[in-house]
Coordinates of C-alpha atoms in Angstrom, one line a residue:
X154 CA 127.4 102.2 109.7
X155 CA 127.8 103.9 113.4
X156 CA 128.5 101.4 115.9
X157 CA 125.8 102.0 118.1
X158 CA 123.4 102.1 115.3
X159 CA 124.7 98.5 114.4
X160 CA 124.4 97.8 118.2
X161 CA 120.9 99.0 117.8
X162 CA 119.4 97.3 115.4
X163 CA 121.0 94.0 115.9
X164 CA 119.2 93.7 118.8
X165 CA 116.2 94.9 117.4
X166 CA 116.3 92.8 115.0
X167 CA 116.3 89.7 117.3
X168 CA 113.4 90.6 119.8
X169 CA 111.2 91.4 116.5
X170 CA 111.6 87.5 115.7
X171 CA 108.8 85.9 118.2
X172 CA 106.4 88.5 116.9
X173 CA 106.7 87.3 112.8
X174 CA 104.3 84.2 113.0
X175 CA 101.2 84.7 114.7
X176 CA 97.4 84.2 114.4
X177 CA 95.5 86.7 111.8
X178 CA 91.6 87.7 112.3
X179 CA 89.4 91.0 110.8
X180 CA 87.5 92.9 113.5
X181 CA 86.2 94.6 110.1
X182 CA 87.4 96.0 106.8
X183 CA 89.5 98.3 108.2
X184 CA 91.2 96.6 111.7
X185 CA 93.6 93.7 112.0
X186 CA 94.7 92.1 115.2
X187 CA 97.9 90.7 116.3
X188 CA 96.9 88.3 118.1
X189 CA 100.6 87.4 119.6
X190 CA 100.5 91.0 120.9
X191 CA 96.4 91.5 121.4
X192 CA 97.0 94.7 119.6
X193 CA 95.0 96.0 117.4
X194 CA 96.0 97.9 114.4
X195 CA 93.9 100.2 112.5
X196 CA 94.9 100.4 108.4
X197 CA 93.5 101.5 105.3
X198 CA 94.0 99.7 102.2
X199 CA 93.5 101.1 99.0
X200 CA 93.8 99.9 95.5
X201 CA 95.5 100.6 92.5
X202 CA 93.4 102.7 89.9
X203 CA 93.7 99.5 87.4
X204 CA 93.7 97.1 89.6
X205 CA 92.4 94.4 87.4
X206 CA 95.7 94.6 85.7
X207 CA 97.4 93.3 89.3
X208 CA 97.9 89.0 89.1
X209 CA 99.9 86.3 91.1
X210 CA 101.9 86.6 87.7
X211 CA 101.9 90.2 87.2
X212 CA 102.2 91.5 91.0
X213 CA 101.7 95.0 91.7
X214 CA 103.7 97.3 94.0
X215 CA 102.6 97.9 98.0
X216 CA 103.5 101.1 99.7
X217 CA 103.1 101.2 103.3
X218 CA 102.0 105.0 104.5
X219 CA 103.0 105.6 108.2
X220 CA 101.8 108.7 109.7
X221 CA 103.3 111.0 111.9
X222 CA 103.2 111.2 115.7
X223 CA 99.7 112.6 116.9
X224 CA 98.1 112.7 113.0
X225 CA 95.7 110.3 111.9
X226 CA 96.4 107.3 109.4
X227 CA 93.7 108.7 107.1
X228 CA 95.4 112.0 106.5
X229 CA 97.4 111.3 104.0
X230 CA 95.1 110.2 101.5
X231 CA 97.1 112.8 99.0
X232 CA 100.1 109.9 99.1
X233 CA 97.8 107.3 98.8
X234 CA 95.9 108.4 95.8
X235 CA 99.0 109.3 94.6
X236 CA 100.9 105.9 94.8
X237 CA 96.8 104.5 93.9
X238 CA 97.8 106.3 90.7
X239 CA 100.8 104.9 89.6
X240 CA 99.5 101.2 90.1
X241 CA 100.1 100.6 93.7
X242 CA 98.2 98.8 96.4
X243 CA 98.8 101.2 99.6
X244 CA 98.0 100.6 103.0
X245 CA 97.7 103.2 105.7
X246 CA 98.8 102.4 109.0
X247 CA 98.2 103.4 112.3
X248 CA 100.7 103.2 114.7
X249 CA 99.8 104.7 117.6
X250 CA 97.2 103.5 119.8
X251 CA 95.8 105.0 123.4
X252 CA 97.2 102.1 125.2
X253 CA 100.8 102.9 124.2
X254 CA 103.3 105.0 126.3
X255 CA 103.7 108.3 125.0
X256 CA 106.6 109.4 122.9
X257 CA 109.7 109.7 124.7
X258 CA 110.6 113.4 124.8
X259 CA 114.1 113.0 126.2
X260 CA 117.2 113.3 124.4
X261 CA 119.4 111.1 122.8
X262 CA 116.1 110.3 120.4
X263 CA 118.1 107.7 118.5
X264 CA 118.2 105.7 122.3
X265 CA 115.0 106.8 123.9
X266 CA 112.6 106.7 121.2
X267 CA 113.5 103.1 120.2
X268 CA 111.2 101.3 121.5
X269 CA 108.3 103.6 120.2
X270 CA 109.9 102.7 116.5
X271 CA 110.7 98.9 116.8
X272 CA 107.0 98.6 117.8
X273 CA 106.2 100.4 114.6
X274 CA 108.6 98.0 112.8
X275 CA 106.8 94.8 114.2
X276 CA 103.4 96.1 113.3
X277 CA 104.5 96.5 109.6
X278 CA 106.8 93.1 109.5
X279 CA 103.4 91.6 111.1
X280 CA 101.2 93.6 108.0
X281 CA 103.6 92.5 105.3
X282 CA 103.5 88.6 106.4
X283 CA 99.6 88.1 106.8
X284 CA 98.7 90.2 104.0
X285 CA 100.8 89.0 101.3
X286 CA 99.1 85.7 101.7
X287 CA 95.6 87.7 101.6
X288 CA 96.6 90.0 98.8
X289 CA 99.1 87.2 96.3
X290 CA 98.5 89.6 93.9
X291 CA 100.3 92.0 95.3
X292 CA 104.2 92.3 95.7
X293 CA 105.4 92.2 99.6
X294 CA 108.7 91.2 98.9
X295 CA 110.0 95.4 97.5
X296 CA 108.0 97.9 99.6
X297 CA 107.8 101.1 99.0
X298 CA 107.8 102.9 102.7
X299 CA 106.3 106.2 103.3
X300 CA 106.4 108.1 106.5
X301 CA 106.1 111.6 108.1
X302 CA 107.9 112.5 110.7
X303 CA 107.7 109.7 113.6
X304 CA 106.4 107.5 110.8
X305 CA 109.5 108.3 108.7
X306 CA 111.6 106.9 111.9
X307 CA 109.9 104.2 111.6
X308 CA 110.1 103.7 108.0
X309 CA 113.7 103.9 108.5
X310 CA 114.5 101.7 111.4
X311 CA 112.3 99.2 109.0
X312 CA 114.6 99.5 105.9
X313 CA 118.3 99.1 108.1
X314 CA 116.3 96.1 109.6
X315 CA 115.0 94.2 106.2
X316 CA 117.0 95.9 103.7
X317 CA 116.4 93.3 101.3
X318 CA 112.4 93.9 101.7
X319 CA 112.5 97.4 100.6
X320 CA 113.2 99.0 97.5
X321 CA 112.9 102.8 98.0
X322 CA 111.6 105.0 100.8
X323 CA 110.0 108.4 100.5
X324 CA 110.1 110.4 104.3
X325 CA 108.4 114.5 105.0
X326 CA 110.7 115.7 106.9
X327 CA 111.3 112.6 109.7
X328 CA 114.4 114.1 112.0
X329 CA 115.3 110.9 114.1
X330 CA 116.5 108.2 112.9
X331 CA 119.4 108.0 110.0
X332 CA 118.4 107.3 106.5
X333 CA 120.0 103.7 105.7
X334 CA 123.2 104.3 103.2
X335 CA 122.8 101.5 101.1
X336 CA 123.1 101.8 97.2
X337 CA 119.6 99.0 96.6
X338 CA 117.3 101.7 98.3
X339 CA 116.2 105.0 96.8
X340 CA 115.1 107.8 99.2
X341 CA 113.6 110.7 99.1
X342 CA 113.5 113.0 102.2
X343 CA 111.4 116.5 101.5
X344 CA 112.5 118.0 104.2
X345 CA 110.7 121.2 106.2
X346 CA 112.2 124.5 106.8
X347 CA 111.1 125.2 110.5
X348 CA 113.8 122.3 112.1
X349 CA 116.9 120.5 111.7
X350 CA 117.4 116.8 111.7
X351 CA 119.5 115.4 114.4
X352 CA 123.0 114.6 113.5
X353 CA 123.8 112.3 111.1
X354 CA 120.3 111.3 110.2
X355 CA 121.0 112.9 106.5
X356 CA 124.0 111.9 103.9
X357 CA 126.8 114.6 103.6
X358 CA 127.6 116.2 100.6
X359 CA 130.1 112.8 100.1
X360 CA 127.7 110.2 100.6
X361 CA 124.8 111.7 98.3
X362 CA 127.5 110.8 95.4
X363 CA 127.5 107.1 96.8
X364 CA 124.0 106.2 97.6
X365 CA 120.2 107.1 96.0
X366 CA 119.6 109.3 98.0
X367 CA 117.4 112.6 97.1
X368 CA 117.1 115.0 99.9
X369 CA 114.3 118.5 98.9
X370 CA 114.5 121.4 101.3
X371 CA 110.8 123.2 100.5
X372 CA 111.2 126.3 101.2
X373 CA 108.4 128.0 103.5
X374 CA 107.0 124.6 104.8
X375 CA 106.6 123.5 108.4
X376 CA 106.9 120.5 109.4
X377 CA 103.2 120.2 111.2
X378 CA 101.9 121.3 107.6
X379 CA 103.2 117.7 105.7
X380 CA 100.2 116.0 105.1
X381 CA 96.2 116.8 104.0
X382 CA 95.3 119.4 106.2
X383 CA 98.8 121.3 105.2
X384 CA 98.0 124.8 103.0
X385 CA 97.5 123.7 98.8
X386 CA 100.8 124.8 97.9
X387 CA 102.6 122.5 100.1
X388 CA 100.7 119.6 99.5
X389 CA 100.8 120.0 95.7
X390 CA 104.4 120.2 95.9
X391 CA 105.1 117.1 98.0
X392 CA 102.6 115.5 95.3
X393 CA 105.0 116.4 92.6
X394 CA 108.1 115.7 94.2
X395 CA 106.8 112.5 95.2
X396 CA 105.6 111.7 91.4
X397 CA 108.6 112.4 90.1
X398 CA 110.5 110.1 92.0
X399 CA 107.7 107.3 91.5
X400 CA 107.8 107.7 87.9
X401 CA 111.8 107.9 87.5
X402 CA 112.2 104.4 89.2
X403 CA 109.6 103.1 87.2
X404 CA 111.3 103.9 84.2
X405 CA 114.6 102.4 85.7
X406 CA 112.8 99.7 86.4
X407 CA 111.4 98.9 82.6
X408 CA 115.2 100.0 81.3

């Protein structure tokens, strides 16, 4: 791992630890507050299609959907229903709130924008603790993240943090922050044609024969277009991309 990526999330990781206990309370069905931060975070859960199936025995999956900069939560309801589908409990998060700084528009990203991610990474570390004690039916302990774009930084960030929490990650087109190497997480990165990724943030040609790691150039797409209000085409083939990959580990997993 880079040094300064090491650097990074070392510290990160030890100014996220005041924030992992703290009260719980509803506003309503669709807000939780941090309490610890007074911040409260809009999500949308939804459930699996056969939910009654899901038991403190049997636990279903979670997959966390974290939407890009400036796009709502609730637009990606073509990931949820898909990961609904295939037996998992998803919950849309929003990250962003009116309160918060803007995004940092100042190069190096991987330094400035920081502080925008690890704030993403507490709210989810802060989700996954108080809702696996609401939801025991429900497996917290092997995520599945989701994120475009911004919310595909912070996916990341969240994985190099708590490796050991996530299981595979599934990113549109994030261009920030590096996709962990490690050989216990799949990825898949569908990745737009209108702009790079900064350096480093994909595997070389070497490293895709080390770690699971599936990166999908679509041709044609833009990177503004990856979620519900992108045209058909696109959003029927991030649908069946992300299938795929859902299905294959599933498999693995009953091998």
């Amino acid at each position: 791992m880079h040094k300064t990526i090491k650097k990074l999330l070392t510290l990160s990781a030890f100014s996220l630890t005041a924030s992992l206990i703290s009260p719980l309370s509803f506003a309503d069905d669709d807000v939780i507050v941090d309490q610890s931060r007074n911040r409260t975070i809009p999500i949308n859960i939804t459930y699996p299609n056969e939910s009654n199936q899901c038991s403190v025995h049997a636990k279903c999956p979670v997959a966390f959907v974290n939407a890009g900069y400036g796009i709502s939560h609730n637009d990606y309801t073509f990931a949820s229903k898909l990961f609904n589908a295939q037996g998992y409990l998803s919950i849309a998060v929003a990250h962003e709130l009116k309160t918060d700084p803007a995004i940092n528009r100042i190069q190096p990203y991987l330094t400035t924008r920081m502080e925008n991610w690890h704030r993403g990474v507490v709210t989810l570390k802060f989700l996954v603790n108080q809702l696996s004690a609401q939801y025991p039916e429900y497996n917290f302990s092997q995520l599945t993240l989701f994120g475009h774009s911004n919310g595909g930084d912070i996916s990341a960030l969240y994985a190099s943090i708590y490796p050991n929490e996530v299981s595979q990650m599934i990113t549109l087109d994030h261009r920030r922050m590096l996709i962990p190497r490690n050989k216990n997480i799949r990825v898949l990165t569908l990745r737009g044609s209108d702009y790079p990724a900064d350096a480093n943030v994909l595997l070389n040609e070497t490293e895709l024969k080390s770690f699971p790691v599936s990166q999908v150039l679509i041709e044609k797409s833009r990177h503004n277009d990856m979620y519900d209000g992108g045209p058909k085409w696109l959003v029927d083939r991030m649908s069946k991309e992300m299938t795929v990959f859902i299905s294959s580990n599933q498999l693995n997993f009953l091998d």
